[in-house]
GROMACS .gro file of C-alpha atoms in nm:
model
  178
    1UNK     CA    1  -4.737   1.471   0.888
    2UNK     CA    2  -4.709   1.683   1.200
    3UNK     CA    3  -4.514   1.504   1.470
    4UNK     CA    4  -4.339   1.257   1.239
    5UNK     CA    5  -3.997   1.317   1.393
    6UNK     CA    6  -4.142   1.295   1.742
    7UNK     CA    7  -4.317   0.967   1.653
    8UNK     CA    8  -3.985   0.820   1.539
    9UNK     CA    9  -3.814   0.929   1.862
   10UNK     CA   10  -4.087   0.777   2.081
   11UNK     CA   11  -4.084   0.456   1.875
   12UNK     CA   12  -3.705   0.425   1.904
   13UNK     CA   13  -3.721   0.484   2.279
   14UNK     CA   14  -3.995   0.224   2.319
   15UNK     CA   15  -3.800  -0.029   2.111
   16UNK     CA   16  -3.491   0.033   2.323
   17UNK     CA   17  -3.689  -0.014   2.644
   18UNK     CA   18  -3.861  -0.326   2.512
   19UNK     CA   19  -3.525  -0.468   2.404
   20UNK     CA   20  -3.383  -0.411   2.753
   21UNK     CA   21  -3.689  -0.580   2.907
   22UNK     CA   22  -3.688  -0.855   2.640
   23UNK     CA   23  -4.050  -0.778   2.550
   24UNK     CA   24  -4.006  -0.659   2.189
   25UNK     CA   25  -4.241  -0.924   2.045
   26UNK     CA   26  -4.519  -0.854   2.295
   27UNK     CA   27  -4.490  -0.477   2.249
   28UNK     CA   28  -4.487  -0.525   1.870
   29UNK     CA   29  -4.817  -0.712   1.895
   30UNK     CA   30  -4.959  -0.429   2.108
   31UNK     CA   31  -4.838  -0.166   1.860
   32UNK     CA   32  -4.998  -0.354   1.566
   33UNK     CA   33  -5.324  -0.368   1.761
   34UNK     CA   34  -5.308   0.005   1.841
   35UNK     CA   35  -5.221   0.106   1.484
   36UNK     CA   36  -5.497  -0.112   1.337
   37UNK     CA   37  -5.755  -0.009   1.596
   38UNK     CA   38  -5.697   0.364   1.558
   39UNK     CA   39  -5.682   0.339   1.177
   40UNK     CA   40  -6.000   0.133   1.165
   41UNK     CA   41  -6.206   0.336   1.412
   42UNK     CA   42  -6.292   0.687   1.295
   43UNK     CA   43  -6.442   0.789   1.631
   44UNK     CA   44  -6.130   0.686   1.822
   45UNK     CA   45  -5.905   0.864   1.573
   46UNK     CA   46  -6.121   1.178   1.587
   47UNK     CA   47  -6.108   1.169   1.967
   48UNK     CA   48  -5.727   1.148   1.962
   49UNK     CA   49  -5.701   1.443   1.721
   50UNK     CA   50  -5.961   1.659   1.899
   51UNK     CA   51  -5.825   1.972   2.069
   52UNK     CA   52  -6.145   1.993   2.277
   53UNK     CA   53  -6.103   1.663   2.464
   54UNK     CA   54  -5.847   1.679   2.744
   55UNK     CA   55  -5.536   1.463   2.745
   56UNK     CA   56  -5.647   1.298   3.068
   57UNK     CA   57  -5.980   1.195   2.910
   58UNK     CA   58  -5.800   1.060   2.603
   59UNK     CA   59  -5.560   0.870   2.828
   60UNK     CA   60  -5.848   0.720   3.031
   61UNK     CA   61  -6.023   0.600   2.713
   62UNK     CA   62  -5.703   0.451   2.569
   63UNK     CA   63  -5.609   0.277   2.893
   64UNK     CA   64  -5.956   0.121   2.899
   65UNK     CA   65  -5.951   0.018   2.533
   66UNK     CA   66  -5.600  -0.131   2.556
   67UNK     CA   67  -5.614  -0.250   2.919
   68UNK     CA   68  -5.472  -0.597   2.838
   69UNK     CA   69  -5.155  -0.450   2.691
   70UNK     CA   70  -4.798  -0.479   2.815
   71UNK     CA   71  -4.683  -0.238   3.089
   72UNK     CA   72  -4.445  -0.065   2.845
   73UNK     CA   73  -4.733   0.001   2.607
   74UNK     CA   74  -4.947   0.146   2.884
   75UNK     CA   75  -4.653   0.358   2.999
   76UNK     CA   76  -4.616   0.491   2.644
   77UNK     CA   77  -4.980   0.601   2.647
   78UNK     CA   78  -4.926   0.775   2.981
   79UNK     CA   79  -4.607   0.945   2.862
   80UNK     CA   80  -4.766   1.067   2.539
   81UNK     CA   81  -5.060   1.200   2.741
   82UNK     CA   82  -4.835   1.378   2.988
   83UNK     CA   83  -4.637   1.537   2.702
   84UNK     CA   84  -4.954   1.638   2.513
   85UNK     CA   85  -4.850   1.411   2.224
   86UNK     CA   86  -5.131   1.153   2.245
   87UNK     CA   87  -5.247   1.253   1.896
   88UNK     CA   88  -4.939   1.082   1.744
   89UNK     CA   89  -5.003   0.745   1.912
   90UNK     CA   90  -5.097   0.570   1.586
   91UNK     CA   91  -4.783   0.703   1.414
   92UNK     CA   92  -4.564   0.592   1.706
   93UNK     CA   93  -4.720   0.245   1.686
   94UNK     CA   94  -4.662   0.222   1.310
   95UNK     CA   95  -4.302   0.342   1.340
   96UNK     CA   96  -4.239   0.090   1.619
   97UNK     CA   97  -4.365  -0.191   1.393
   98UNK     CA   98  -4.138  -0.069   1.114
   99UNK     CA   99  -3.832  -0.044   1.342
  100UNK     CA  100  -3.909  -0.386   1.493
  101UNK     CA  101  -3.926  -0.545   1.147
  102UNK     CA  102  -3.598  -0.378   1.047
  103UNK     CA  103  -3.429  -0.505   1.364
  104UNK     CA  104  -3.544  -0.859   1.280
  105UNK     CA  105  -3.431  -0.828   0.916
  106UNK     CA  106  -3.789  -0.844   0.789
  107UNK     CA  107  -3.890  -0.638   0.487
  108UNK     CA  108  -4.252  -0.551   0.409
  109UNK     CA  109  -4.364  -0.599   0.050
  110UNK     CA  110  -4.686  -0.426  -0.048
  111UNK     CA  111  -4.871  -0.593  -0.333
  112UNK     CA  112  -5.160  -0.402  -0.485
  113UNK     CA  113  -5.397  -0.618  -0.687
  114UNK     CA  114  -5.747  -0.587  -0.829
  115UNK     CA  115  -5.859  -0.894  -0.629
  116UNK     CA  116  -5.734  -1.069  -0.314
  117UNK     CA  117  -5.411  -1.268  -0.353
  118UNK     CA  118  -5.453  -1.645  -0.363
  119UNK     CA  119  -5.231  -1.858  -0.137
  120UNK     CA  120  -5.037  -1.986  -0.439
  121UNK     CA  121  -4.976  -1.637  -0.578
  122UNK     CA  122  -4.878  -1.511  -0.233
  123UNK     CA  123  -4.610  -1.784  -0.212
  124UNK     CA  124  -4.473  -1.682  -0.552
  125UNK     CA  125  -4.463  -1.315  -0.452
  126UNK     CA  126  -4.285  -1.403  -0.125
  127UNK     CA  127  -4.027  -1.611  -0.312
  128UNK     CA  128  -3.962  -1.336  -0.569
  129UNK     CA  129  -3.942  -1.066  -0.303
  130UNK     CA  130  -3.698  -1.272  -0.095
  131UNK     CA  131  -3.489  -1.331  -0.407
  132UNK     CA  132  -3.480  -0.957  -0.480
  133UNK     CA  133  -3.402  -0.839  -0.127
  134UNK     CA  134  -3.217  -1.130   0.030
  135UNK     CA  135  -3.426  -1.077   0.343
  136UNK     CA  136  -3.734  -1.235   0.495
  137UNK     CA  137  -4.036  -1.063   0.352
  138UNK     CA  138  -4.391  -1.022   0.474
  139UNK     CA  139  -4.658  -0.950   0.214
  140UNK     CA  140  -4.930  -0.694   0.269
  141UNK     CA  141  -5.208  -0.713   0.009
  142UNK     CA  142  -5.393  -0.395  -0.088
  143UNK     CA  143  -5.696  -0.433  -0.310
  144UNK     CA  144  -5.748  -0.158  -0.569
  145UNK     CA  145  -5.995  -0.243  -0.845
  146UNK     CA  146  -5.881   0.058  -1.051
  147UNK     CA  147  -5.565  -0.127  -1.161
  148UNK     CA  148  -5.796  -0.365  -1.355
  149UNK     CA  149  -5.558  -0.662  -1.335
  150UNK     CA  150  -5.196  -0.755  -1.277
  151UNK     CA  151  -5.019  -0.617  -0.972
  152UNK     CA  152  -4.801  -0.342  -0.830
  153UNK     CA  153  -4.518  -0.468  -0.606
  154UNK     CA  154  -4.351  -0.223  -0.369
  155UNK     CA  155  -4.054  -0.322  -0.153
  156UNK     CA  156  -3.900  -0.032   0.034
  157UNK     CA  157  -3.828   0.240  -0.224
  158UNK     CA  158  -3.853   0.005  -0.522
  159UNK     CA  159  -4.176  -0.031  -0.716
  160UNK     CA  160  -4.257  -0.271  -0.998
  161UNK     CA  161  -4.580  -0.185  -1.180
  162UNK     CA  162  -4.722  -0.475  -1.382
  163UNK     CA  163  -5.082  -0.356  -1.371
  164UNK     CA  164  -5.313  -0.361  -1.671
  165UNK     CA  165  -5.402   0.004  -1.608
  166UNK     CA  166  -5.032   0.099  -1.633
  167UNK     CA  167  -4.989  -0.097  -1.956
  168UNK     CA  168  -5.298   0.070  -2.105
  169UNK     CA  169  -5.161   0.413  -2.008
  170UNK     CA  170  -4.831   0.333  -2.181
  171UNK     CA  171  -5.016   0.232  -2.497
  172UNK     CA  172  -5.225   0.548  -2.482
  173UNK     CA  173  -4.909   0.760  -2.455
  174UNK     CA  174  -4.751   0.581  -2.752
  175UNK     CA  175  -5.058   0.645  -2.969
  176UNK     CA  176  -5.085   1.011  -2.870
  177UNK     CA  177  -4.716   1.075  -2.945
  178UNK     CA  178  -4.738   0.926  -3.294
   0.00000   0.00000   0.00000
């Protein structure tokens, strides 16, 4: 991704500023909103990536869309606009969320299932993930019907694949080798 290193630098700077101002939680909420909004709105994302639309127009739209945000968040939008880096706003927001979670000792566990996790299963996954990591864990559920059943658990760099599709692939490989 172009601008990945810059996104990390902006996110670290924003976290440092928010820590000094004791507004890390509020800014984290703003960054989640920005990341989700840009990811979920193709027109907004296209506008941010467009080389035809001026930075000042992009800034005006963003300040209107996120007008209820914290001053630090609005200042970030202005700074990115001034530095012609507004196209990396979503990545800055995502990196901020990641850095915030790390600073709070929270780990994100991604669970990919064929259907939505039930409350009972979510509790079991949280307990197992906390046991494995020793940290507080938040579960993010991704639904992918192609795994057929079971689940894929990813915590940081570790992945545990207990999907039916994976088990079928292993069986297929065993039969083709013999």
